[in-house]
PDB file of C-alpha atoms and ligand atoms in Angstrom:
ATOM      1  CA  UNK A   1       0.000   0.000   0.000  1.00 59.00           C
ATOM      2  CA  UNK A   2       1.121   3.555  -0.644  1.00 60.00           C
ATOM      3  CA  UNK A   3       1.090   6.194   2.107  1.00 52.00           C
ATOM      4  CA  UNK A   4      -2.389   7.257   1.057  1.00 59.00           C
ATOM      5  CA  UNK A   5      -3.588   3.676   1.557  1.00 66.00           C
ATOM      6  CA  UNK A   6      -4.075   3.108  -2.165  1.00 82.00           C
ATOM      7  CA  UNK A   7      -2.773   0.024  -3.911  1.00 95.00           C
ATOM      8  CA  UNK A   8      -1.673   1.800  -7.085  1.00 98.00           C
ATOM      9  CA  UNK A   9       0.992   4.505  -7.221  1.00 98.00           C
ATOM     10  CA  UNK A  10       0.647   7.046  -9.994  1.00 98.00           C
ATOM     11  CA  UNK A  11       3.838   7.894 -11.830  1.00 98.00           C
ATOM     12  CA  UNK A  12       5.132  11.406 -11.019  1.00 98.00           C
ATOM     13  CA  UNK A  13       5.408  12.332 -14.693  1.00 96.00           C
ATOM     14  CA  UNK A  14       1.739  11.617 -15.404  1.00 98.00           C
ATOM     15  CA  UNK A  15       0.191  12.173 -17.820  1.00 98.00           C
ATOM     16  CA  UNK A  16       2.977  10.488 -19.782  1.00 98.00           C
ATOM     17  CA  UNK A  17       1.440  11.070 -23.218  1.00 99.00           C
ATOM     18  CA  UNK A  18      -0.827  13.864 -24.426  1.00 98.00           C
ATOM     19  CA  UNK A  19      -2.084  15.180 -27.761  1.00 98.00           C
ATOM     20  CA  UNK A  20       0.700  17.771 -27.588  1.00 98.00           C
ATOM     21  CA  UNK A  21       3.308  14.982 -27.926  1.00 98.00           C
ATOM     22  CA  UNK A  22       1.761  13.670 -31.138  1.00 98.00           C
ATOM     23  CA  UNK A  23       3.682  14.115 -34.390  1.00 98.00           C
ATOM     24  CA  UNK A  24       0.439  15.007 -36.217  1.00 97.00           C
ATOM     25  CA  UNK A  25      -2.635  17.021 -35.139  1.00 97.00           C
ATOM     26  CA  UNK A  26      -5.031  15.028 -32.935  1.00 98.00           C
ATOM     27  CA  UNK A  27      -7.703  15.751 -30.347  1.00 98.00           C
ATOM     28  CA  UNK A  28      -6.785  13.269 -27.624  1.00 99.00           C
ATOM     29  CA  UNK A  29      -4.760  10.113 -26.841  1.00 99.00           C
ATOM     30  CA  UNK A  30      -6.036   7.556 -24.324  1.00 99.00           C
ATOM     31  CA  UNK A  31      -7.003   3.954 -23.423  1.00 99.00           C
ATOM     32  CA  UNK A  32      -3.763   2.282 -24.631  1.00 99.00           C
ATOM     33  CA  UNK A  33      -3.021  -1.422 -24.938  1.00 99.00           C
ATOM     34  CA  UNK A  34       0.438  -2.397 -23.651  1.00 99.00           C
ATOM     35  CA  UNK A  35       3.002  -5.119 -24.193  1.00 98.00           C
ATOM     36  CA  UNK A  36       6.744  -5.690 -24.237  1.00 98.00           C
ATOM     37  CA  UNK A  37       8.601  -5.987 -27.552  1.00 98.00           C
ATOM     38  CA  UNK A  38      12.326  -6.717 -27.561  1.00 96.00           C
ATOM     39  CA  UNK A  39      12.658  -5.391 -24.022  1.00 97.00           C
ATOM     40  CA  UNK A  40      10.846  -2.128 -24.751  1.00 98.00           C
ATOM     41  CA  UNK A  41       7.367  -1.109 -23.670  1.00 98.00           C
ATOM     42  CA  UNK A  42       5.006  -0.786 -26.620  1.00 99.00           C
ATOM     43  CA  UNK A  43       1.703   1.018 -26.272  1.00 99.00           C
ATOM     44  CA  UNK A  44      -0.999   0.794 -28.916  1.00 99.00           C
ATOM     45  CA  UNK A  45      -2.698   4.085 -28.184  1.00 99.00           C
ATOM     46  CA  UNK A  46      -6.245   5.072 -29.061  1.00 99.00           C
ATOM     47  CA  UNK A  47      -5.912   8.388 -30.881  1.00 99.00           C
ATOM     48  CA  UNK A  48      -9.002  10.473 -31.536  1.00 98.00           C
ATOM     49  CA  UNK A  49      -8.626  12.745 -34.516  1.00 98.00           C
ATOM     50  CA  UNK A  50     -10.204  16.132 -34.851  1.00 97.00           C
ATOM     51  CA  UNK A  51     -13.208  14.704 -36.674  1.00 98.00           C
ATOM     52  CA  UNK A  52     -14.096  12.475 -33.688  1.00 98.00           C
ATOM     53  CA  UNK A  53     -12.892   9.211 -35.240  1.00 98.00           C
ATOM     54  CA  UNK A  54     -10.298   7.020 -33.464  1.00 99.00           C
ATOM     55  CA  UNK A  55      -7.359   5.013 -34.827  1.00 99.00           C
ATOM     56  CA  UNK A  56      -4.496   3.160 -33.107  1.00 99.00           C
ATOM     57  CA  UNK A  57      -0.875   4.346 -33.069  1.00 98.00           C
ATOM     58  CA  UNK A  58       2.280   2.782 -31.603  1.00 99.00           C
ATOM     59  CA  UNK A  59       4.371   4.558 -28.953  1.00 99.00           C
ATOM     60  CA  UNK A  60       7.504   2.896 -27.547  1.00 98.00           C
ATOM     61  CA  UNK A  61       9.785   3.558 -24.580  1.00 98.00           C
ATOM     62  CA  UNK A  62      12.834   1.837 -23.120  1.00 98.00           C
ATOM     63  CA  UNK A  63      11.855   2.367 -19.476  1.00 98.00           C
ATOM     64  CA  UNK A  64       8.071   2.386 -19.914  1.00 98.00           C
ATOM     65  CA  UNK A  65       7.731   5.872 -18.430  1.00 98.00           C
ATOM     66  CA  UNK A  66       9.784   8.363 -20.424  1.00 98.00           C
ATOM     67  CA  UNK A  67      11.401   8.973 -23.808  1.00 98.00           C
ATOM     68  CA  UNK A  68       8.421   7.847 -25.877  1.00 98.00           C
ATOM     69  CA  UNK A  69       8.955   7.400 -29.589  1.00 98.00           C
ATOM     70  CA  UNK A  70       5.648   7.925 -31.303  1.00 98.00           C
ATOM     71  CA  UNK A  71       5.070   6.528 -34.792  1.00 98.00           C
ATOM     72  CA  UNK A  72       4.402   9.143 -37.415  1.00 98.00           C
ATOM     73  CA  UNK A  73       1.578   7.139 -38.943  1.00 97.00           C
ATOM     74  CA  UNK A  74      -1.264   5.067 -37.457  1.00 98.00           C
ATOM     75  CA  UNK A  75      -0.680   1.318 -37.057  1.00 98.00           C
ATOM     76  CA  UNK A  76      -4.336   0.391 -37.411  1.00 98.00           C
ATOM     77  CA  UNK A  77      -6.782   2.787 -38.973  1.00 98.00           C
ATOM     78  CA  UNK A  78     -10.449   2.214 -39.772  1.00 98.00           C
ATOM     79  CA  UNK A  79     -11.053   0.442 -43.105  1.00 98.00           C
ATOM     80  CA  UNK A  80     -14.779   1.040 -43.597  1.00 98.00           C
ATOM     81  CA  UNK A  81     -14.800  -0.060 -47.256  1.00 98.00           C
ATOM     82  CA  UNK A  82     -13.884  -3.614 -46.250  1.00 98.00           C
ATOM     83  CA  UNK A  83     -15.075  -3.469 -42.646  1.00 98.00           C
ATOM     84  CA  UNK A  84     -18.202  -1.275 -42.466  1.00 98.00           C
ATOM     85  CA  UNK A  85     -18.370  -1.918 -38.715  1.00 98.00           C
ATOM     86  CA  UNK A  86     -15.315   0.411 -38.472  1.00 98.00           C
ATOM     87  CA  UNK A  87     -17.091   3.352 -40.140  1.00 98.00           C
ATOM     88  CA  UNK A  88     -16.823   5.606 -37.085  1.00 98.00           C
ATOM     89  CA  UNK A  89     -13.450   4.426 -35.807  1.00 98.00           C
ATOM     90  CA  UNK A  90     -11.456   1.751 -33.983  1.00 99.00           C
ATOM     91  CA  UNK A  91     -11.110   2.141 -30.206  1.00 99.00           C
ATOM     92  CA  UNK A  92      -9.828   0.738 -26.908  1.00 99.00           C
ATOM     93  CA  UNK A  93      -7.424  -2.065 -27.983  1.00 99.00           C
ATOM     94  CA  UNK A  94      -6.370  -4.915 -25.706  1.00 99.00           C
ATOM     95  CA  UNK A  95      -3.259  -6.855 -26.712  1.00 99.00           C
ATOM     96  CA  UNK A  96      -2.486 -10.438 -25.672  1.00 99.00           C
ATOM     97  CA  UNK A  97       0.703 -12.335 -26.588  1.00 98.00           C
ATOM     98  CA  UNK A  98      -0.204 -15.835 -27.774  1.00 98.00           C
ATOM     99  CA  UNK A  99       2.983 -17.771 -27.155  1.00 98.00           C
ATOM    100  CA  UNK A 100       1.683 -20.888 -28.937  1.00 97.00           C
ATOM    101  CA  UNK A 101       1.052 -18.952 -32.139  1.00 98.00           C
ATOM    102  CA  UNK A 102       4.002 -16.574 -31.858  1.00 98.00           C
ATOM    103  CA  UNK A 103       1.801 -13.535 -32.408  1.00 98.00           C
ATOM    104  CA  UNK A 104      -0.240 -10.940 -30.583  1.00 98.00           C
ATOM    105  CA  UNK A 105      -4.022 -10.850 -30.625  1.00 99.00           C
ATOM    106  CA  UNK A 106      -5.501  -7.349 -30.681  1.00 99.00           C
ATOM    107  CA  UNK A 107      -9.127  -7.095 -29.598  1.00 99.00           C
ATOM    108  CA  UNK A 108     -10.579  -3.670 -30.300  1.00 99.00           C
ATOM    109  CA  UNK A 109     -13.889  -1.901 -30.440  1.00 99.00           C
ATOM    110  CA  UNK A 110     -15.098  -1.307 -33.987  1.00 98.00           C
ATOM    111  CA  UNK A 111     -17.631   1.480 -34.033  1.00 98.00           C
ATOM    112  CA  UNK A 112     -20.107   1.240 -36.893  1.00 98.00           C
ATOM    113  CA  UNK A 113     -23.638   2.202 -37.873  1.00 98.00           C
ATOM    114  CA  UNK A 114     -25.127  -0.634 -35.798  1.00 97.00           C
ATOM    115  CA  UNK A 115     -23.153   0.309 -32.673  1.00 97.00           C
ATOM    116  CA  UNK A 116     -19.880  -0.875 -31.160  1.00 98.00           C
ATOM    117  CA  UNK A 117     -18.734  -4.481 -31.478  1.00 98.00           C
ATOM    118  CA  UNK A 118     -15.578  -6.513 -30.884  1.00 98.00           C
ATOM    119  CA  UNK A 119     -13.107  -7.019 -33.730  1.00 98.00           C
ATOM    120  CA  UNK A 120      -9.908  -9.064 -33.719  1.00 99.00           C
ATOM    121  CA  UNK A 121      -6.615  -8.588 -35.548  1.00 98.00           C
ATOM    122  CA  UNK A 122      -3.371 -10.582 -35.310  1.00 98.00           C
ATOM    123  CA  UNK A 123       0.121  -9.181 -35.625  1.00 98.00           C
ATOM    124  CA  UNK A 124       3.738 -10.279 -35.334  1.00 98.00           C
ATOM    125  CA  UNK A 125       5.284  -6.816 -35.364  1.00 98.00           C
ATOM    126  CA  UNK A 126       2.660  -4.074 -34.895  1.00 98.00           C
ATOM    127  CA  UNK A 127       3.550  -2.988 -38.428  1.00 97.00           C
ATOM    128  CA  UNK A 128       1.163  -5.211 -40.362  1.00 97.00           C
ATOM    129  CA  UNK A 129      -2.041  -6.797 -39.110  1.00 98.00           C
ATOM    130  CA  UNK A 130      -4.098  -9.764 -40.204  1.00 98.00           C
ATOM    131  CA  UNK A 131      -7.646  -8.623 -39.617  1.00 97.00           C
ATOM    132  CA  UNK A 132     -10.026 -11.380 -38.549  1.00 98.00           C
ATOM    133  CA  UNK A 133     -12.825  -8.784 -38.461  1.00 98.00           C
ATOM    134  CA  UNK A 134     -15.941  -8.693 -36.298  1.00 98.00           C
ATOM    135  CA  UNK A 135     -16.143 -11.574 -33.825  1.00 98.00           C
ATOM    136  CA  UNK A 136     -19.286 -10.456 -31.964  1.00 98.00           C
ATOM    137  CA  UNK A 137     -22.431  -8.607 -32.989  1.00 97.00           C
ATOM    138  CA  UNK A 138     -23.178  -5.199 -31.439  1.00 97.00           C
ATOM    139  CA  UNK A 139     -23.423  -4.005 -28.755  1.00 97.00           C
ATOM    140  CA  UNK A 140     -20.214  -5.387 -27.345  1.00 98.00           C
ATOM    141  CA  UNK A 141     -16.920  -3.886 -26.046  1.00 98.00           C
ATOM    142  CA  UNK A 142     -14.142  -4.403 -23.515  1.00 98.00           C
ATOM    143  CA  UNK A 143     -12.848  -7.730 -24.851  1.00 99.00           C
ATOM    144  CA  UNK A 144      -9.472  -9.410 -24.374  1.00 99.00           C
ATOM    145  CA  UNK A 145      -8.101 -12.879 -24.976  1.00 99.00           C
ATOM    146  CA  UNK A 146      -6.514 -15.122 -22.386  1.00 99.00           C
ATOM    147  CA  UNK A 147      -2.880 -15.783 -23.364  1.00 98.00           C
ATOM    148  CA  UNK A 148      -3.243 -19.574 -23.332  1.00 98.00           C
ATOM    149  CA  UNK A 149      -5.928 -22.051 -24.311  1.00 98.00           C
ATOM    150  CA  UNK A 150      -8.336 -23.037 -21.547  1.00 98.00           C
ATOM    151  CA  UNK A 151      -8.712 -26.755 -22.078  1.00 97.00           C
ATOM    152  CA  UNK A 152      -8.342 -27.010 -25.833  1.00 97.00           C
ATOM    153  CA  UNK A 153      -9.944 -23.693 -26.793  1.00 98.00           C
ATOM    154  CA  UNK A 154      -9.014 -20.042 -26.854  1.00 98.00           C
ATOM    155  CA  UNK A 155     -11.027 -17.945 -24.418  1.00 98.00           C
ATOM    156  CA  UNK A 156     -12.067 -14.309 -24.375  1.00 98.00           C
ATOM    157  CA  UNK A 157     -13.762 -12.052 -21.865  1.00 99.00           C
ATOM    158  CA  UNK A 158     -16.161  -9.552 -23.406  1.00 98.00           C
ATOM    159  CA  UNK A 159     -19.041  -7.248 -22.497  1.00 98.00           C
ATOM    160  CA  UNK A 160     -22.266  -7.643 -24.456  1.00 98.00           C
ATOM    161  CA  UNK A 161     -25.139  -5.271 -23.713  1.00 97.00           C
ATOM    162  CA  UNK A 162     -28.333  -7.218 -24.397  1.00 89.00           C
ATOM    163  CA  UNK A 163     -31.593  -5.479 -25.242  1.00 83.00           C
ATOM    164  CA  UNK A 164     -33.033  -6.674 -21.953  1.00 83.00           C
ATOM    165  CA  UNK A 165     -30.423  -4.617 -20.106  1.00 83.00           C
ATOM    166  CA  UNK A 166     -27.454  -5.421 -17.881  1.00 89.00           C
ATOM    167  CA  UNK A 167     -23.837  -4.755 -18.815  1.00 97.00           C
ATOM    168  CA  UNK A 168     -21.852  -7.669 -17.398  1.00 98.00           C
ATOM    169  CA  UNK A 169     -18.579  -9.470 -18.189  1.00 98.00           C
ATOM    170  CA  UNK A 170     -19.058 -12.659 -20.231  1.00 98.00           C
ATOM    171  CA  UNK A 171     -16.737 -15.368 -21.505  1.00 98.00           C
ATOM    172  CA  UNK A 172     -16.654 -17.026 -24.957  1.00 98.00           C
ATOM    173  CA  UNK A 173     -14.536 -19.812 -26.425  1.00 98.00           C
ATOM    174  CA  UNK A 174     -13.116 -20.550 -29.854  1.00 98.00           C
ATOM    175  CA  UNK A 175     -11.218 -23.413 -31.499  1.00 98.00           C
ATOM    176  CA  UNK A 176      -9.622 -21.140 -34.119  1.00 98.00           C
ATOM    177  CA  UNK A 177      -9.937 -17.460 -32.990  1.00 98.00           C
ATOM    178  CA  UNK A 178     -12.578 -16.938 -35.726  1.00 98.00           C
ATOM    179  CA  UNK A 179     -15.647 -18.726 -34.459  1.00 98.00           C
ATOM    180  CA  UNK A 180     -16.735 -17.865 -30.935  1.00 98.00           C
ATOM    181  CA  UNK A 181     -19.423 -19.557 -28.856  1.00 98.00           C
ATOM    182  CA  UNK A 182     -20.326 -21.102 -25.504  1.00 98.00           C
ATOM    183  CA  UNK A 183     -21.063 -17.580 -24.223  1.00 98.00           C
ATOM    184  CA  UNK A 184     -21.671 -17.340 -20.488  1.00 97.00           C
ATOM    185  CA  UNK A 185     -21.846 -14.548 -17.905  1.00 97.00           C
ATOM    186  CA  UNK A 186     -18.884 -14.476 -15.497  1.00 98.00           C
ATOM    187  CA  UNK A 187     -18.876 -11.281 -13.420  1.00 98.00           C
ATOM    188  CA  UNK A 188     -22.063  -9.274 -12.925  1.00 97.00           C
ATOM    189  CA  UNK A 189     -22.588  -5.585 -12.294  1.00 97.00           C
ATOM    190  CA  UNK A 190     -23.920  -5.069  -8.777  1.00 97.00           C
ATOM    191  CA  UNK A 191     -27.036  -3.004  -8.159  1.00 95.00           C
ATOM    192  CA  UNK A 192     -28.500   0.093  -6.532  1.00 95.00           C
ATOM    193  CA  UNK A 193     -25.942   2.019  -4.462  1.00 94.00           C
ATOM    194  CA  UNK A 194     -22.825   0.039  -5.409  1.00 97.00           C
ATOM    195  CA  UNK A 195     -19.933   1.804  -7.143  1.00 97.00           C
ATOM    196  CA  UNK A 196     -20.129  -0.811  -9.934  1.00 98.00           C
ATOM    197  CA  UNK A 197     -23.900  -0.914 -10.323  1.00 96.00           C
ATOM    198  CA  UNK A 198     -24.562   0.811 -13.655  1.00 95.00           C
ATOM    199  CA  UNK A 199     -22.268  -1.340 -15.786  1.00 97.00           C
ATOM    200  CA  UNK A 200     -18.972  -3.173 -15.625  1.00 98.00           C
ATOM    201  CA  UNK A 201     -16.412  -4.205 -18.235  1.00 98.00           C
ATOM    202  CA  UNK A 202     -12.995  -5.799 -18.429  1.00 98.00           C
ATOM    203  CA  UNK A 203     -10.094  -3.379 -18.556  1.00 98.00           C
ATOM    204  CA  UNK A 204      -6.730  -5.034 -19.101  1.00 98.00           C
ATOM    205  CA  UNK A 205      -6.247  -8.582 -20.439  1.00 99.00           C
ATOM    206  CA  UNK A 206      -6.385 -11.290 -17.736  1.00 99.00           C
ATOM    207  CA  UNK A 207      -3.184 -11.377 -15.659  1.00 99.00           C
ATOM    208  CA  UNK A 208      -1.845 -14.855 -14.836  1.00 98.00           C
ATOM    209  CA  UNK A 209      -0.887 -15.341 -11.167  1.00 98.00           C
ATOM    210  CA  UNK A 210      -0.177 -18.376  -8.995  1.00 97.00           C
ATOM    211  CA  UNK A 211      -3.658 -17.961  -7.472  1.00 98.00           C
ATOM    212  CA  UNK A 212      -5.616 -17.675 -10.696  1.00 98.00           C
ATOM    213  CA  UNK A 213      -6.431 -15.007 -13.289  1.00 98.00           C
ATOM    214  CA  UNK A 214      -6.346 -11.505 -11.846  1.00 98.00           C
ATOM    215  CA  UNK A 215      -8.962  -9.291 -13.463  1.00 98.00           C
ATOM    216  CA  UNK A 216      -8.994  -5.494 -13.409  1.00 98.00           C
ATOM    217  CA  UNK A 217     -12.428  -4.211 -14.351  1.00 98.00           C
ATOM    218  CA  UNK A 218     -14.222  -0.898 -14.425  1.00 98.00           C
ATOM    219  CA  UNK A 219     -17.410  -0.180 -12.594  1.00 98.00           C
ATOM    220  CA  UNK A 220     -19.578   2.726 -13.595  1.00 97.00           C
ATOM    221  CA  UNK A 221     -21.735   4.736 -11.283  1.00 96.00           C
ATOM    222  CA  UNK A 222     -24.248   7.093 -12.831  1.00 95.00           C
ATOM    223  CA  UNK A 223     -24.505  10.263 -10.802  1.00 94.00           C
ATOM    224  CA  UNK A 224     -26.385  13.517 -11.233  1.00 94.00           C
ATOM    225  CA  UNK A 225     -23.064  14.951 -12.482  1.00 92.00           C
ATOM    226  CA  UNK A 226     -22.415  12.170 -15.032  1.00 94.00           C
ATOM    227  CA  UNK A 227     -20.677   8.796 -15.016  1.00 96.00           C
ATOM    228  CA  UNK A 228     -17.865   7.861 -12.623  1.00 97.00           C
ATOM    229  CA  UNK A 229     -15.393   5.199 -13.849  1.00 98.00           C
ATOM    230  CA  UNK A 230     -13.488   3.323 -11.131  1.00 98.00           C
ATOM    231  CA  UNK A 231     -11.495   0.076 -11.007  1.00 98.00           C
ATOM    232  CA  UNK A 232     -12.012  -3.126  -9.041  1.00 98.00           C
ATOM    233  CA  UNK A 233     -10.257  -6.496  -8.885  1.00 98.00           C
ATOM    234  CA  UNK A 234     -11.506 -10.045  -9.249  1.00 98.00           C
ATOM    235  CA  UNK A 235      -9.801 -13.426  -9.256  1.00 98.00           C
ATOM    236  CA  UNK A 236     -10.933 -16.167 -11.638  1.00 98.00           C
ATOM    237  CA  UNK A 237     -10.122 -19.859 -11.366  1.00 98.00           C
ATOM    238  CA  UNK A 238      -7.066 -20.780 -13.428  1.00 98.00           C
ATOM    239  CA  UNK A 239      -8.593 -23.850 -15.075  1.00 98.00           C
ATOM    240  CA  UNK A 240     -12.200 -22.690 -15.225  1.00 98.00           C
ATOM    241  CA  UNK A 241     -12.318 -18.886 -15.504  1.00 98.00           C
ATOM    242  CA  UNK A 242     -16.119 -18.912 -15.345  1.00 98.00           C
ATOM    243  CA  UNK A 243     -15.562 -19.451 -11.585  1.00 98.00           C
ATOM    244  CA  UNK A 244     -15.117 -16.188  -9.673  1.00 98.00           C
ATOM    245  CA  UNK A 245     -13.015 -16.907  -6.591  1.00 98.00           C
ATOM    246  CA  UNK A 246     -12.825 -13.404  -5.152  1.00 98.00           C
ATOM    247  CA  UNK A 247     -13.978  -9.866  -5.893  1.00 98.00           C
ATOM    248  CA  UNK A 248     -13.143  -6.634  -4.100  1.00 98.00           C
ATOM    249  CA  UNK A 249     -16.054  -4.891  -2.429  1.00 96.00           C
ATOM    250  CA  UNK A 250     -14.363  -1.519  -2.708  1.00 96.00           C
ATOM    251  CA  UNK A 251     -12.852   0.021  -5.781  1.00 97.00           C
ATOM    252  CA  UNK A 252      -9.042   0.027  -5.817  1.00 97.00           C
ATOM    253  CA  UNK A 253      -8.490   3.102  -7.961  1.00 98.00           C
ATOM    254  CA  UNK A 254     -10.702   5.988  -9.004  1.00 98.00           C
ATOM    255  CA  UNK A 255     -10.300   9.397 -10.613  1.00 98.00           C
ATOM    256  CA  UNK A 256      -8.483  11.743  -8.232  1.00 97.00           C
ATOM    257  CA  UNK A 257      -5.793  13.765 -10.005  1.00 98.00           C
ATOM    258  CA  UNK A 258      -6.667  16.844 -12.072  1.00 98.00           C
ATOM    259  CA  UNK A 259      -5.796  15.055 -15.340  1.00 98.00           C
ATOM    260  CA  UNK A 260      -8.275  12.291 -14.403  1.00 98.00           C
ATOM    261  CA  UNK A 261     -11.011  14.648 -13.248  1.00 98.00           C
ATOM    262  CA  UNK A 262     -11.018  17.040 -16.184  1.00 98.00           C
ATOM    263  CA  UNK A 263     -10.907  16.374 -19.889  1.00 98.00           C
ATOM    264  CA  UNK A 264     -13.200  15.418 -22.733  1.00 98.00           C
ATOM    265  CA  UNK A 265     -14.923  12.970 -20.384  1.00 98.00           C
ATOM    266  CA  UNK A 266     -13.971  13.871 -16.816  1.00 98.00           C
ATOM    267  CA  UNK A 267     -13.793  11.455 -13.877  1.00 98.00           C
ATOM    268  CA  UNK A 268     -12.557   8.478 -15.886  1.00 98.00           C
ATOM    269  CA  UNK A 269      -9.588   6.133 -15.344  1.00 98.00           C
ATOM    270  CA  UNK A 270      -9.591   3.473 -18.067  1.00 98.00           C
ATOM    271  CA  UNK A 271      -6.589   1.125 -18.448  1.00 99.00           C
ATOM    272  CA  UNK A 272      -6.406  -1.159 -21.471  1.00 99.00           C
ATOM    273  CA  UNK A 273      -2.934  -2.656 -20.940  1.00 98.00           C
ATOM    274  CA  UNK A 274      -0.430  -3.948 -18.431  1.00 99.00           C
ATOM    275  CA  UNK A 275       3.218  -4.933 -18.280  1.00 98.00           C
ATOM    276  CA  UNK A 276       5.051  -6.712 -15.471  1.00 98.00           C
ATOM    277  CA  UNK A 277       8.588  -5.562 -14.611  1.00 98.00           C
ATOM    278  CA  UNK A 278      10.433  -7.213 -11.731  1.00 98.00           C
ATOM    279  CA  UNK A 279       7.228  -8.134  -9.938  1.00 98.00           C
ATOM    280  CA  UNK A 280       5.679  -4.709 -10.379  1.00 98.00           C
ATOM    281  CA  UNK A 281       2.504  -4.423 -12.405  1.00 98.00           C
ATOM    282  CA  UNK A 282       2.205  -1.308 -14.541  1.00 99.00           C
ATOM    283  CA  UNK A 283      -1.211  -0.355 -15.814  1.00 99.00           C
ATOM    284  CA  UNK A 284      -1.438   2.101 -18.690  1.00 99.00           C
ATOM    285  CA  UNK A 285      -4.671   4.023 -18.619  1.00 99.00           C
ATOM    286  CA  UNK A 286      -6.643   6.686 -20.338  1.00 99.00           C
ATOM    287  CA  UNK A 287      -7.282   9.664 -18.067  1.00 98.00           C
ATOM    288  CA  UNK A 288     -10.519  11.571 -18.672  1.00 98.00           C
ATOM    289  CA  UNK A 289     -10.565  10.337 -22.308  1.00 98.00           C
ATOM    290  CA  UNK A 290      -7.806  12.888 -22.950  1.00 98.00           C
ATOM    291  CA  UNK A 291      -4.333  11.619 -22.054  1.00 99.00           C
ATOM    292  CA  UNK A 292      -2.332   8.489 -21.166  1.00 99.00           C
ATOM    293  CA  UNK A 293      -1.104   7.847 -17.617  1.00 99.00           C
ATOM    294  CA  UNK A 294       0.561   4.955 -15.795  1.00 99.00           C
ATOM    295  CA  UNK A 295       0.203   3.570 -12.272  1.00 98.00           C
ATOM    296  CA  UNK A 296       2.124   0.754 -10.605  1.00 98.00           C
ATOM    297  CA  UNK A 297       1.634  -1.776  -7.823  1.00 98.00           C
ATOM    298  CA  UNK A 298       3.513  -4.891  -6.713  1.00 98.00           C
ATOM    299  CA  UNK A 299       1.566  -7.783  -8.266  1.00 98.00           C
ATOM    300  CA  UNK A 300       1.891  -9.722  -4.994  1.00 98.00           C
ATOM    301  CA  UNK A 301       0.098  -6.877  -3.150  1.00 98.00           C
ATOM    302  CA  UNK A 302      -2.778  -6.953  -5.620  1.00 98.00           C
ATOM    303  CA  UNK A 303      -3.110 -10.722  -5.274  1.00 98.00           C
ATOM    304  CA  UNK A 304      -2.951 -10.501  -1.452  1.00 98.00           C
ATOM    305  CA  UNK A 305      -5.601  -7.777  -1.541  1.00 97.00           C
ATOM    306  CA  UNK A 306      -8.014  -9.697  -3.740  1.00 98.00           C
ATOM    307  CA  UNK A 307      -7.487 -12.844  -1.657  1.00 98.00           C
ATOM    308  CA  UNK A 308      -8.624 -10.889   1.415  1.00 96.00           C
ATOM    309  CA  UNK A 309     -11.822  -9.969  -0.412  1.00 93.00           C
ATOM    310  CA  UNK A 310     -15.076 -11.880  -0.228  1.00 85.00           C
ATOM    311  CA  UNK A 311     -16.246 -14.307  -2.887  1.00 78.00           C
ATOM    312  CA  UNK A 312     -18.738 -13.009  -5.480  1.00 66.00           C
TER     313      UNK A 312
HETATM  314  C1  BMA B 401     -16.537   3.679 -22.242  1.00 86.31           C
HETATM  315  C2  BMA B 401     -15.596   3.466 -23.415  1.00 86.31           C
HETATM  316  C3  BMA B 401     -14.260   4.099 -23.197  1.00 86.31           C
HETATM  317  C4  BMA B 401     -14.324   5.459 -22.546  1.00 86.31           C
HETATM  318  C5  BMA B 401     -15.284   5.457 -21.380  1.00 86.31           C
HETATM  319  C6  BMA B 401     -15.455   6.838 -20.765  1.00 86.31           C
HETATM  320  O1  BMA B 401     -17.851   3.319 -22.586  1.00 86.31           O
HETATM  321  O2  BMA B 401     -16.205   4.005 -24.560  1.00 86.31           O
HETATM  322  O3  BMA B 401     -13.629   4.266 -24.453  1.00 86.31           O
HETATM  323  O4  BMA B 401     -13.034   5.794 -22.076  1.00 86.31           O
HETATM  324  O5  BMA B 401     -16.543   5.005 -21.833  1.00 86.31           O
HETATM  325  O6  BMA B 401     -15.915   7.771 -21.701  1.00 86.31           O
END
């Protein structure tokens, strides 16, 4: 725990990336996926242009905090002629390294005329991408793959919003990354006064630990002043991630700093990626839908904290 009693420590140079850093004119940079490539931290950043449409651009750093090299051109931009579901942009990527396949899976939100849905692309270098295309119908967001097969199938957490209401975290399975089924709810939004009552969704890809899969998710509370996005933890069974072993009652991080409280959408912290460096988890998050920030916590502390939490 930090002196303030919080699990996560914000980096002193936050926000680490802003629109002002970008080599071309943009409105905002936020909600980045993260991974490690040849020892360097690579962020796949959601960049919103000045028309309101988002694309994804690579930024890399040797220490993960400073000295970012930002690509001069987008890595993944909407291709509405081939993929009409991307007409209004591609958003909020989550990147998972699939050791067995020797490539990364990028789940992202494709925003089209029928609403947001989950699309998947594969890459070996973040330079070229094999687009699988839409893997769910709308409305669906906040998806990420597990890094290994569960049993003999790939697995993905995602967040459908059915017509009947309720925005919960679900799981789906696939033999080939293209065809997804066996959809089941895993973690449910709570109700009434809870901080995570209005909706929940996965943030970063599942984190493997000795105790199971650590999940960082956002809970939304609708207030008279707008939505409040905060983060909670859950622990899923390693062999059967439909089983929720633990879930924090209280949120573990919420908007507090000026760059999280004010922006295009104030009072939002929204990580899409993590890296692990010498036992320390780094989460890269969008702050107020405007800039990119990073916070750190010893992974062992997060696991100890979630283990002290009640079951569902
Ligand atoms: C969610 C997503 C995120 C965004 C957040 C706050 O629904 O669309 O991209 O950061 O809202 O606006």
